Short mmCIF file of N, CA and C in Angstrom, two decimals:
data_model
loop_
_atom_site.label_atom_id
_atom_site.label_comp_id
_atom_site.label_asym_id
_atom_site.label_seq_id
_atom_site.Cartn_x
_atom_site.Cartn_y
_atom_site.Cartn_z
N MET A 16 -9.10 43.76 22.38
CA MET A 16 -10.45 43.43 22.81
C MET A 16 -10.75 41.94 22.59
N LEU A 17 -10.32 41.43 21.42
CA LEU A 17 -10.54 40.01 21.12
C LEU A 17 -9.80 39.13 22.11
N MET A 18 -8.54 39.48 22.42
CA MET A 18 -7.75 38.69 23.36
C MET A 18 -8.40 38.68 24.73
N ARG A 19 -8.92 39.85 25.16
CA ARG A 19 -9.58 39.92 26.47
C ARG A 19 -10.81 39.03 26.50
N SER A 20 -11.59 39.02 25.43
CA SER A 20 -12.80 38.18 25.41
C SER A 20 -12.44 36.70 25.37
N LEU A 21 -11.31 36.34 24.74
CA LEU A 21 -10.88 34.94 24.74
C LEU A 21 -10.51 34.50 26.15
N TYR A 22 -9.80 35.36 26.89
CA TYR A 22 -9.45 35.03 28.28
C TYR A 22 -10.70 34.91 29.13
N LEU A 23 -11.63 35.82 28.93
CA LEU A 23 -12.88 35.80 29.69
C LEU A 23 -13.66 34.53 29.36
N GLN A 24 -13.65 34.13 28.08
CA GLN A 24 -14.37 32.92 27.66
C GLN A 24 -13.86 31.69 28.42
N TRP A 25 -12.57 31.65 28.74
CA TRP A 25 -11.98 30.49 29.39
C TRP A 25 -11.96 30.57 30.91
N LEU A 26 -12.37 31.72 31.48
CA LEU A 26 -12.31 31.90 32.92
C LEU A 26 -13.05 30.80 33.70
N PRO A 27 -14.29 30.45 33.34
CA PRO A 27 -14.95 29.36 34.08
C PRO A 27 -14.18 28.04 34.02
N ASN A 28 -13.55 27.75 32.88
CA ASN A 28 -12.77 26.51 32.76
C ASN A 28 -11.53 26.54 33.66
N PHE A 29 -10.88 27.70 33.75
CA PHE A 29 -9.72 27.83 34.64
C PHE A 29 -10.13 27.62 36.09
N ILE A 30 -11.29 28.15 36.45
CA ILE A 30 -11.80 27.98 37.82
C ILE A 30 -12.10 26.50 38.08
N THR A 31 -12.69 25.82 37.10
CA THR A 31 -12.98 24.40 37.24
C THR A 31 -11.70 23.59 37.39
N ILE A 32 -10.68 23.91 36.61
CA ILE A 32 -9.39 23.23 36.73
C ILE A 32 -8.80 23.48 38.12
N GLY A 33 -8.99 24.68 38.63
CA GLY A 33 -8.55 24.98 40.00
C GLY A 33 -9.23 24.08 41.02
N ARG A 34 -10.50 23.79 40.81
CA ARG A 34 -11.23 22.87 41.71
C ARG A 34 -10.64 21.47 41.64
N LEU A 35 -10.26 21.05 40.45
CA LEU A 35 -9.60 19.74 40.32
C LEU A 35 -8.28 19.71 41.10
N VAL A 36 -7.55 20.82 41.07
CA VAL A 36 -6.28 20.90 41.78
C VAL A 36 -6.50 20.93 43.29
N LEU A 37 -7.59 21.54 43.73
CA LEU A 37 -7.88 21.62 45.17
C LEU A 37 -8.26 20.26 45.76
N THR A 38 -8.80 19.37 44.95
CA THR A 38 -9.27 18.08 45.47
C THR A 38 -8.17 17.29 46.16
N PRO A 39 -7.00 17.05 45.54
CA PRO A 39 -5.97 16.31 46.27
C PRO A 39 -5.47 17.05 47.51
N ALA A 40 -5.50 18.37 47.47
CA ALA A 40 -5.07 19.14 48.65
C ALA A 40 -6.04 18.89 49.81
N ALA A 41 -7.33 18.87 49.52
CA ALA A 41 -8.32 18.60 50.58
C ALA A 41 -8.14 17.19 51.13
N ILE A 42 -7.90 16.24 50.25
CA ILE A 42 -7.71 14.85 50.69
C ILE A 42 -6.47 14.74 51.57
N ASP A 43 -5.40 15.40 51.17
CA ASP A 43 -4.18 15.37 51.97
C ASP A 43 -4.43 15.95 53.37
N MET A 44 -5.20 17.01 53.44
CA MET A 44 -5.50 17.61 54.74
C MET A 44 -6.36 16.68 55.61
N ILE A 45 -7.31 15.96 54.98
CA ILE A 45 -8.14 15.01 55.74
C ILE A 45 -7.28 13.86 56.25
N VAL A 46 -6.45 13.32 55.39
CA VAL A 46 -5.59 12.20 55.78
C VAL A 46 -4.68 12.60 56.94
N GLY A 47 -4.16 13.82 56.89
CA GLY A 47 -3.30 14.32 57.97
C GLY A 47 -4.08 14.85 59.16
N GLU A 48 -5.40 14.76 59.09
CA GLU A 48 -6.30 15.25 60.14
C GLU A 48 -6.11 16.72 60.44
N HIS A 49 -5.84 17.47 59.38
CA HIS A 49 -5.80 18.93 59.46
C HIS A 49 -7.20 19.41 59.04
N TRP A 50 -8.15 19.20 59.94
CA TRP A 50 -9.57 19.34 59.61
C TRP A 50 -9.96 20.76 59.21
N ARG A 51 -9.42 21.75 59.87
CA ARG A 51 -9.78 23.13 59.52
C ARG A 51 -9.29 23.49 58.12
N ALA A 52 -8.08 23.07 57.81
CA ALA A 52 -7.56 23.32 56.46
C ALA A 52 -8.38 22.55 55.43
N ALA A 53 -8.73 21.30 55.75
CA ALA A 53 -9.56 20.51 54.83
C ALA A 53 -10.91 21.19 54.61
N PHE A 54 -11.52 21.68 55.69
CA PHE A 54 -12.80 22.37 55.59
C PHE A 54 -12.67 23.62 54.73
N ALA A 55 -11.62 24.41 54.97
CA ALA A 55 -11.43 25.64 54.20
C ALA A 55 -11.23 25.35 52.71
N ILE A 56 -10.42 24.35 52.42
CA ILE A 56 -10.18 23.99 51.01
C ILE A 56 -11.48 23.49 50.37
N PHE A 57 -12.23 22.69 51.11
CA PHE A 57 -13.49 22.17 50.58
C PHE A 57 -14.48 23.30 50.31
N VAL A 58 -14.58 24.26 51.23
CA VAL A 58 -15.47 25.40 51.03
C VAL A 58 -15.03 26.21 49.81
N LEU A 59 -13.72 26.40 49.66
CA LEU A 59 -13.20 27.11 48.50
C LEU A 59 -13.54 26.36 47.21
N ALA A 60 -13.39 25.04 47.22
CA ALA A 60 -13.74 24.24 46.04
C ALA A 60 -15.23 24.35 45.74
N GLY A 61 -16.06 24.29 46.77
CA GLY A 61 -17.50 24.43 46.57
C GLY A 61 -17.87 25.81 46.02
N ALA A 62 -17.22 26.84 46.55
CA ALA A 62 -17.47 28.20 46.06
C ALA A 62 -17.04 28.33 44.60
N SER A 63 -15.95 27.67 44.25
CA SER A 63 -15.48 27.73 42.86
C SER A 63 -16.49 27.07 41.92
N ASP A 64 -17.16 26.03 42.40
CA ASP A 64 -18.19 25.37 41.60
C ASP A 64 -19.34 26.34 41.33
N ALA A 65 -19.76 27.04 42.36
CA ALA A 65 -20.84 28.02 42.20
C ALA A 65 -20.40 29.16 41.28
N LEU A 66 -19.17 29.62 41.47
CA LEU A 66 -18.68 30.76 40.69
C LEU A 66 -18.53 30.42 39.21
N ASP A 67 -17.93 29.27 38.89
CA ASP A 67 -17.75 28.96 37.47
C ASP A 67 -19.09 28.77 36.76
N GLY A 68 -20.04 28.16 37.46
CA GLY A 68 -21.37 28.00 36.87
C GLY A 68 -22.07 29.33 36.66
N TRP A 69 -21.96 30.20 37.64
CA TRP A 69 -22.60 31.52 37.54
C TRP A 69 -21.99 32.33 36.41
N LEU A 70 -20.65 32.33 36.32
CA LEU A 70 -19.99 33.06 35.24
C LEU A 70 -20.39 32.53 33.87
N ALA A 71 -20.40 31.21 33.74
CA ALA A 71 -20.73 30.60 32.44
C ALA A 71 -22.15 30.96 32.00
N LYS A 72 -23.09 30.90 32.95
CA LYS A 72 -24.48 31.19 32.60
C LYS A 72 -24.74 32.68 32.44
N THR A 73 -24.27 33.48 33.37
CA THR A 73 -24.55 34.91 33.37
C THR A 73 -23.94 35.62 32.17
N PHE A 74 -22.73 35.26 31.82
CA PHE A 74 -22.02 35.95 30.74
C PHE A 74 -21.92 35.11 29.47
N ASP A 75 -22.71 34.03 29.40
CA ASP A 75 -22.73 33.14 28.25
C ASP A 75 -21.31 32.70 27.87
N LEU A 76 -20.60 32.16 28.88
CA LEU A 76 -19.23 31.71 28.68
C LEU A 76 -19.15 30.19 28.66
N ARG A 77 -20.22 29.53 28.29
CA ARG A 77 -20.24 28.06 28.25
C ARG A 77 -19.38 27.57 27.09
N THR A 78 -18.66 26.49 27.38
CA THR A 78 -17.85 25.85 26.34
C THR A 78 -18.10 24.35 26.40
N ASP A 79 -17.77 23.66 25.31
CA ASP A 79 -17.89 22.20 25.31
C ASP A 79 -16.95 21.59 26.34
N LEU A 80 -15.74 22.16 26.46
CA LEU A 80 -14.79 21.67 27.44
C LEU A 80 -15.35 21.83 28.86
N GLY A 81 -15.95 22.97 29.13
CA GLY A 81 -16.53 23.21 30.45
C GLY A 81 -17.66 22.25 30.76
N ALA A 82 -18.44 21.90 29.74
CA ALA A 82 -19.54 20.95 29.94
C ALA A 82 -19.04 19.58 30.35
N VAL A 83 -17.82 19.24 29.97
CA VAL A 83 -17.21 17.96 30.36
C VAL A 83 -16.42 18.11 31.65
N LEU A 84 -15.63 19.18 31.76
CA LEU A 84 -14.77 19.37 32.94
C LEU A 84 -15.55 19.55 34.23
N ASP A 85 -16.63 20.31 34.19
CA ASP A 85 -17.36 20.63 35.43
C ASP A 85 -17.88 19.37 36.13
N PRO A 86 -18.58 18.47 35.43
CA PRO A 86 -19.02 17.27 36.14
C PRO A 86 -17.86 16.37 36.57
N ILE A 87 -16.76 16.37 35.81
CA ILE A 87 -15.59 15.58 36.22
C ILE A 87 -15.04 16.14 37.53
N ALA A 88 -14.93 17.46 37.62
CA ALA A 88 -14.41 18.09 38.83
C ALA A 88 -15.34 17.82 40.02
N ASP A 89 -16.66 17.89 39.78
CA ASP A 89 -17.62 17.59 40.85
C ASP A 89 -17.47 16.16 41.34
N LYS A 90 -17.41 15.23 40.40
CA LYS A 90 -17.32 13.81 40.77
C LYS A 90 -15.99 13.51 41.46
N ALA A 91 -14.90 14.09 40.97
CA ALA A 91 -13.60 13.88 41.61
C ALA A 91 -13.62 14.37 43.05
N LEU A 92 -14.20 15.54 43.27
CA LEU A 92 -14.26 16.10 44.62
C LEU A 92 -15.13 15.25 45.53
N ILE A 93 -16.34 14.93 45.09
CA ILE A 93 -17.27 14.19 45.93
C ILE A 93 -16.77 12.78 46.22
N VAL A 94 -16.37 12.06 45.19
CA VAL A 94 -15.90 10.69 45.38
C VAL A 94 -14.69 10.66 46.30
N SER A 95 -13.73 11.56 46.08
CA SER A 95 -12.53 11.59 46.91
C SER A 95 -12.84 11.93 48.36
N ILE A 96 -13.66 12.93 48.55
CA ILE A 96 -14.00 13.36 49.92
C ILE A 96 -14.76 12.26 50.64
N TYR A 97 -15.77 11.67 49.98
CA TYR A 97 -16.57 10.64 50.64
C TYR A 97 -15.73 9.41 50.98
N ALA A 98 -14.88 9.00 50.05
CA ALA A 98 -14.03 7.83 50.31
C ALA A 98 -13.09 8.11 51.48
N THR A 99 -12.48 9.27 51.49
CA THR A 99 -11.52 9.60 52.54
C THR A 99 -12.21 9.77 53.89
N LEU A 100 -13.37 10.44 53.91
CA LEU A 100 -14.10 10.59 55.18
C LEU A 100 -14.54 9.23 55.73
N ALA A 101 -14.93 8.32 54.85
CA ALA A 101 -15.32 6.98 55.31
C ALA A 101 -14.11 6.23 55.86
N ILE A 102 -12.99 6.32 55.19
CA ILE A 102 -11.77 5.65 55.66
C ILE A 102 -11.34 6.21 57.02
N LYS A 103 -11.50 7.51 57.20
CA LYS A 103 -11.12 8.14 58.47
C LYS A 103 -12.18 7.95 59.55
N GLY A 104 -13.30 7.30 59.23
CA GLY A 104 -14.33 7.03 60.22
C GLY A 104 -15.27 8.20 60.48
N ALA A 105 -15.21 9.23 59.65
CA ALA A 105 -16.06 10.41 59.84
C ALA A 105 -17.39 10.31 59.08
N LEU A 106 -17.55 9.28 58.29
CA LEU A 106 -18.75 9.09 57.48
C LEU A 106 -19.03 7.59 57.40
N PRO A 107 -20.29 7.19 57.44
CA PRO A 107 -20.57 5.75 57.34
C PRO A 107 -20.11 5.17 56.00
N PRO A 108 -19.40 4.06 56.03
CA PRO A 108 -18.91 3.45 54.78
C PRO A 108 -20.04 3.14 53.79
N TRP A 109 -21.21 2.70 54.29
CA TRP A 109 -22.31 2.36 53.38
C TRP A 109 -22.73 3.58 52.55
N LEU A 110 -22.70 4.76 53.16
CA LEU A 110 -23.11 5.96 52.43
C LEU A 110 -22.05 6.35 51.40
N ALA A 111 -20.79 6.24 51.79
CA ALA A 111 -19.72 6.52 50.84
C ALA A 111 -19.79 5.57 49.65
N LEU A 112 -20.02 4.29 49.92
CA LEU A 112 -20.14 3.32 48.82
C LEU A 112 -21.31 3.62 47.91
N LEU A 113 -22.42 4.05 48.49
CA LEU A 113 -23.60 4.40 47.69
C LEU A 113 -23.30 5.59 46.78
N VAL A 114 -22.70 6.62 47.34
CA VAL A 114 -22.38 7.82 46.57
C VAL A 114 -21.37 7.49 45.47
N ILE A 115 -20.34 6.75 45.81
CA ILE A 115 -19.31 6.39 44.83
C ILE A 115 -19.89 5.48 43.75
N SER A 116 -20.74 4.54 44.14
CA SER A 116 -21.35 3.62 43.16
C SER A 116 -22.21 4.38 42.16
N ARG A 117 -22.95 5.38 42.63
CA ARG A 117 -23.77 6.18 41.72
C ARG A 117 -22.89 6.84 40.66
N ASP A 118 -21.78 7.44 41.10
CA ASP A 118 -20.93 8.13 40.14
C ASP A 118 -20.24 7.16 39.19
N VAL A 119 -19.85 6.01 39.69
CA VAL A 119 -19.26 4.98 38.82
C VAL A 119 -20.30 4.52 37.79
N LEU A 120 -21.53 4.33 38.23
CA LEU A 120 -22.62 3.93 37.33
C LEU A 120 -22.82 4.96 36.22
N ILE A 121 -22.85 6.23 36.60
CA ILE A 121 -23.07 7.29 35.61
C ILE A 121 -21.91 7.35 34.63
N VAL A 122 -20.70 7.37 35.13
CA VAL A 122 -19.52 7.44 34.25
C VAL A 122 -19.46 6.21 33.35
N GLY A 123 -19.73 5.04 33.89
CA GLY A 123 -19.74 3.82 33.10
C GLY A 123 -20.80 3.85 32.01
N ALA A 124 -21.98 4.33 32.36
CA ALA A 124 -23.07 4.41 31.37
C ALA A 124 -22.72 5.37 30.24
N VAL A 125 -22.16 6.51 30.59
CA VAL A 125 -21.75 7.49 29.58
C VAL A 125 -20.68 6.89 28.67
N PHE A 126 -19.72 6.18 29.25
CA PHE A 126 -18.64 5.57 28.48
C PHE A 126 -19.17 4.49 27.53
N VAL A 127 -20.03 3.62 28.03
CA VAL A 127 -20.59 2.56 27.18
C VAL A 127 -21.43 3.17 26.06
N ALA A 128 -22.22 4.17 26.39
CA ALA A 128 -23.03 4.83 25.36
C ALA A 128 -22.14 5.45 24.29
N TRP A 129 -21.04 6.07 24.72
CA TRP A 129 -20.11 6.66 23.78
C TRP A 129 -19.47 5.58 22.90
N LEU A 130 -19.06 4.46 23.51
CA LEU A 130 -18.46 3.36 22.74
C LEU A 130 -19.41 2.81 21.68
N LEU A 131 -20.69 2.79 22.02
CA LEU A 131 -21.69 2.26 21.09
C LEU A 131 -22.27 3.33 20.17
N ALA A 132 -21.62 4.49 20.14
CA ALA A 132 -22.05 5.61 19.29
C ALA A 132 -23.49 6.03 19.57
N ARG A 133 -23.85 5.98 20.84
CA ARG A 133 -25.16 6.47 21.28
C ARG A 133 -24.95 7.42 22.46
N PRO A 134 -24.30 8.54 22.19
CA PRO A 134 -23.93 9.44 23.30
C PRO A 134 -25.15 9.91 24.09
N MET A 135 -24.93 9.97 25.39
CA MET A 135 -25.98 10.42 26.30
C MET A 135 -25.97 11.94 26.38
N ASP A 136 -27.12 12.50 26.64
CA ASP A 136 -27.25 13.92 26.92
C ASP A 136 -26.63 14.16 28.30
N LEU A 137 -25.61 14.99 28.36
CA LEU A 137 -24.87 15.18 29.60
C LEU A 137 -25.38 16.35 30.45
N ARG A 138 -26.44 17.01 30.00
CA ARG A 138 -26.96 18.10 30.83
C ARG A 138 -27.48 17.53 32.14
N PRO A 139 -27.11 18.19 33.25
CA PRO A 139 -27.54 17.66 34.55
C PRO A 139 -29.05 17.78 34.73
N LEU A 140 -29.63 16.77 35.33
CA LEU A 140 -31.06 16.75 35.62
C LEU A 140 -31.30 17.45 36.96
N PRO A 141 -32.52 17.95 37.18
CA PRO A 141 -32.81 18.58 38.48
C PRO A 141 -32.52 17.66 39.67
N VAL A 142 -32.85 16.37 39.55
CA VAL A 142 -32.57 15.44 40.66
C VAL A 142 -31.07 15.28 40.86
N SER A 143 -30.31 15.37 39.79
CA SER A 143 -28.85 15.26 39.88
C SER A 143 -28.27 16.50 40.56
N LYS A 144 -28.79 17.67 40.23
CA LYS A 144 -28.32 18.89 40.88
C LYS A 144 -28.65 18.87 42.37
N ALA A 145 -29.84 18.41 42.71
CA ALA A 145 -30.23 18.32 44.12
C ALA A 145 -29.35 17.31 44.85
N THR A 146 -29.05 16.20 44.20
CA THR A 146 -28.19 15.18 44.79
C THR A 146 -26.79 15.73 45.06
N THR A 147 -26.22 16.38 44.07
CA THR A 147 -24.88 16.95 44.23
C THR A 147 -24.87 17.99 45.34
N ALA A 148 -25.89 18.84 45.38
CA ALA A 148 -25.96 19.86 46.43
C ALA A 148 -26.05 19.21 47.82
N ALA A 149 -26.88 18.19 47.95
CA ALA A 149 -27.02 17.50 49.24
C ALA A 149 -25.73 16.79 49.63
N GLN A 150 -25.08 16.16 48.67
CA GLN A 150 -23.82 15.47 48.95
C GLN A 150 -22.74 16.45 49.39
N LEU A 151 -22.66 17.59 48.72
CA LEU A 151 -21.68 18.61 49.10
C LEU A 151 -22.00 19.20 50.47
N LEU A 152 -23.28 19.44 50.74
CA LEU A 152 -23.69 19.97 52.04
C LEU A 152 -23.31 19.00 53.16
N LEU A 153 -23.59 17.72 52.96
CA LEU A 153 -23.24 16.72 53.98
C LEU A 153 -21.73 16.67 54.20
N ALA A 154 -20.96 16.69 53.13
CA ALA A 154 -19.50 16.68 53.28
C ALA A 154 -19.04 17.92 54.06
N ALA A 155 -19.63 19.07 53.77
CA ALA A 155 -19.27 20.30 54.49
C ALA A 155 -19.63 20.18 55.98
N ILE A 156 -20.80 19.60 56.26
CA ILE A 156 -21.22 19.41 57.66
C ILE A 156 -20.24 18.49 58.39
N MET A 157 -19.88 17.39 57.75
CA MET A 157 -18.98 16.43 58.40
C MET A 157 -17.60 17.03 58.61
N LEU A 158 -17.10 17.76 57.62
CA LEU A 158 -15.79 18.41 57.77
C LEU A 158 -15.84 19.49 58.84
N ALA A 159 -16.92 20.26 58.87
CA ALA A 159 -17.06 21.31 59.89
C ALA A 159 -17.13 20.70 61.29
N GLY A 160 -17.85 19.58 61.40
CA GLY A 160 -17.94 18.91 62.69
C GLY A 160 -16.58 18.48 63.19
N GLU A 161 -15.76 17.96 62.30
CA GLU A 161 -14.40 17.55 62.67
C GLU A 161 -13.52 18.77 62.92
N ALA A 162 -13.65 19.79 62.09
CA ALA A 162 -12.79 20.97 62.19
C ALA A 162 -13.03 21.78 63.46
N PHE A 163 -14.28 21.87 63.85
CA PHE A 163 -14.62 22.74 64.97
C PHE A 163 -15.12 21.97 66.19
N ALA A 164 -14.98 20.65 66.14
CA ALA A 164 -15.27 19.76 67.26
C ALA A 164 -16.64 20.00 67.88
N PHE A 165 -17.65 20.16 67.02
CA PHE A 165 -18.98 20.25 67.59
C PHE A 165 -19.75 18.97 67.28
N PRO A 166 -20.55 18.53 68.24
CA PRO A 166 -21.29 17.28 68.04
C PRO A 166 -22.37 17.46 66.98
N LEU A 167 -22.46 16.49 66.12
CA LEU A 167 -23.43 16.58 65.03
C LEU A 167 -24.80 16.04 65.42
N GLY A 168 -24.86 15.15 66.38
CA GLY A 168 -26.14 14.69 66.92
C GLY A 168 -26.97 13.84 65.98
N GLU A 169 -28.22 13.67 66.37
CA GLU A 169 -29.15 12.79 65.65
C GLU A 169 -29.58 13.35 64.30
N ALA A 170 -29.50 14.66 64.13
CA ALA A 170 -29.91 15.27 62.86
C ALA A 170 -29.07 14.73 61.71
N THR A 171 -27.87 14.29 62.01
CA THR A 171 -26.99 13.75 60.98
C THR A 171 -27.61 12.53 60.31
N SER A 172 -28.30 11.70 61.10
CA SER A 172 -28.94 10.51 60.51
C SER A 172 -29.99 10.91 59.48
N LEU A 173 -30.70 12.00 59.74
CA LEU A 173 -31.68 12.48 58.77
C LEU A 173 -30.99 12.95 57.50
N VAL A 174 -29.88 13.66 57.64
CA VAL A 174 -29.14 14.13 56.46
C VAL A 174 -28.59 12.93 55.69
N PHE A 175 -28.09 11.90 56.40
CA PHE A 175 -27.63 10.68 55.73
C PHE A 175 -28.77 10.09 54.90
N ALA A 176 -29.96 10.03 55.48
CA ALA A 176 -31.12 9.43 54.79
C ALA A 176 -31.50 10.25 53.56
N VAL A 177 -31.48 11.57 53.68
CA VAL A 177 -31.82 12.43 52.54
C VAL A 177 -30.80 12.24 51.42
N VAL A 178 -29.52 12.26 51.77
CA VAL A 178 -28.47 12.07 50.76
C VAL A 178 -28.60 10.70 50.11
N ALA A 179 -28.85 9.68 50.91
CA ALA A 179 -29.01 8.32 50.37
C ALA A 179 -30.21 8.26 49.42
N ALA A 180 -31.34 8.83 49.83
CA ALA A 180 -32.55 8.78 49.00
C ALA A 180 -32.33 9.54 47.68
N LEU A 181 -31.74 10.71 47.75
CA LEU A 181 -31.48 11.47 46.52
C LEU A 181 -30.49 10.75 45.62
N THR A 182 -29.48 10.13 46.22
CA THR A 182 -28.47 9.39 45.45
C THR A 182 -29.11 8.23 44.71
N VAL A 183 -29.97 7.47 45.39
CA VAL A 183 -30.66 6.35 44.75
C VAL A 183 -31.61 6.85 43.67
N ALA A 184 -32.35 7.93 43.95
CA ALA A 184 -33.28 8.49 42.96
C ALA A 184 -32.53 8.95 41.72
N SER A 185 -31.43 9.65 41.92
CA SER A 185 -30.65 10.14 40.79
C SER A 185 -30.06 8.98 39.98
N ALA A 186 -29.51 7.99 40.66
CA ALA A 186 -28.96 6.83 39.96
C ALA A 186 -30.04 6.12 39.17
N SER A 187 -31.23 6.02 39.74
CA SER A 187 -32.34 5.34 39.06
C SER A 187 -32.75 6.09 37.79
N VAL A 188 -32.81 7.40 37.86
CA VAL A 188 -33.19 8.19 36.69
C VAL A 188 -32.14 8.04 35.59
N TYR A 189 -30.86 8.14 35.96
CA TYR A 189 -29.81 7.97 34.95
C TYR A 189 -29.83 6.57 34.36
N LEU A 190 -30.05 5.57 35.20
CA LEU A 190 -30.10 4.19 34.71
C LEU A 190 -31.27 4.01 33.76
N TRP A 191 -32.43 4.57 34.12
CA TRP A 191 -33.62 4.49 33.25
C TRP A 191 -33.34 5.16 31.91
N ARG A 192 -32.73 6.35 31.92
CA ARG A 192 -32.41 7.05 30.68
C ARG A 192 -31.43 6.24 29.83
N TRP A 193 -30.45 5.62 30.50
CA TRP A 193 -29.45 4.84 29.78
C TRP A 193 -30.08 3.60 29.15
N VAL A 194 -30.92 2.88 29.90
CA VAL A 194 -31.58 1.69 29.37
C VAL A 194 -32.45 2.06 28.18
N LYS A 195 -33.16 3.16 28.29
CA LYS A 195 -34.01 3.64 27.18
C LYS A 195 -33.14 3.97 25.96
N LEU A 196 -32.00 4.63 26.19
CA LEU A 196 -31.10 4.98 25.09
C LEU A 196 -30.49 3.74 24.45
N MET A 197 -30.17 2.73 25.25
CA MET A 197 -29.53 1.52 24.75
C MET A 197 -30.53 0.52 24.17
N GLY A 198 -31.82 0.79 24.31
CA GLY A 198 -32.84 -0.12 23.79
C GLY A 198 -32.72 -0.31 22.29
N PRO A 199 -33.46 -1.28 21.77
CA PRO A 199 -33.38 -1.55 20.35
C PRO A 199 -33.84 -0.36 19.53
N ASP A 200 -33.19 -0.16 18.40
CA ASP A 200 -33.60 0.91 17.49
C ASP A 200 -34.96 0.60 16.93
N ASP A 201 -35.70 1.66 16.59
CA ASP A 201 -37.02 1.48 15.99
C ASP A 201 -36.91 1.14 14.51
N VAL A 202 -35.70 1.24 13.96
CA VAL A 202 -35.49 0.97 12.54
C VAL A 202 -35.75 -0.52 12.27
N GLY A 203 -36.57 -0.79 11.31
CA GLY A 203 -36.85 -2.17 10.92
C GLY A 203 -37.86 -2.86 11.82
N ALA A 204 -38.43 -2.16 12.75
CA ALA A 204 -39.40 -2.78 13.65
C ALA A 204 -40.79 -2.77 13.06
#
């Protein structure tokens, strides 16, 4: 019984590691312009994100490792997909740069805070969850458009704007939290 519960405890982490493994496979499919395979792998990776989170919350299977691995897997998938789609001309480069810059900013801020022994709270904020969801949705739309050769039309510009606005809002909130955390200590003031 104990062994079974230990395996169950690690199930969300195994699923997250699987998402990390799927990321290079999706990139390889995009580079080779195997759009349907890329779309299928991306959808599977997105479903794994939902599944590992649901398992962890529903069955109280959260671990410290999972709290670190999950955002790493999300960032690896999003950054890789956006960069590759921009290089292949399926996504505007400015949007890919914005999305990638946000993630670099967050990772850099967390690293600097850790170096200065002022660790940041890594729980995702509602604006961050909305941003990730919008970024994943846009990537799925762009991959589906390529995979099934349907025109995306003018509505795509609206989705670009929403993703850009959420990305800037999320980056701003993280930057504000980081600046506040890095501010002078109240000791001796």
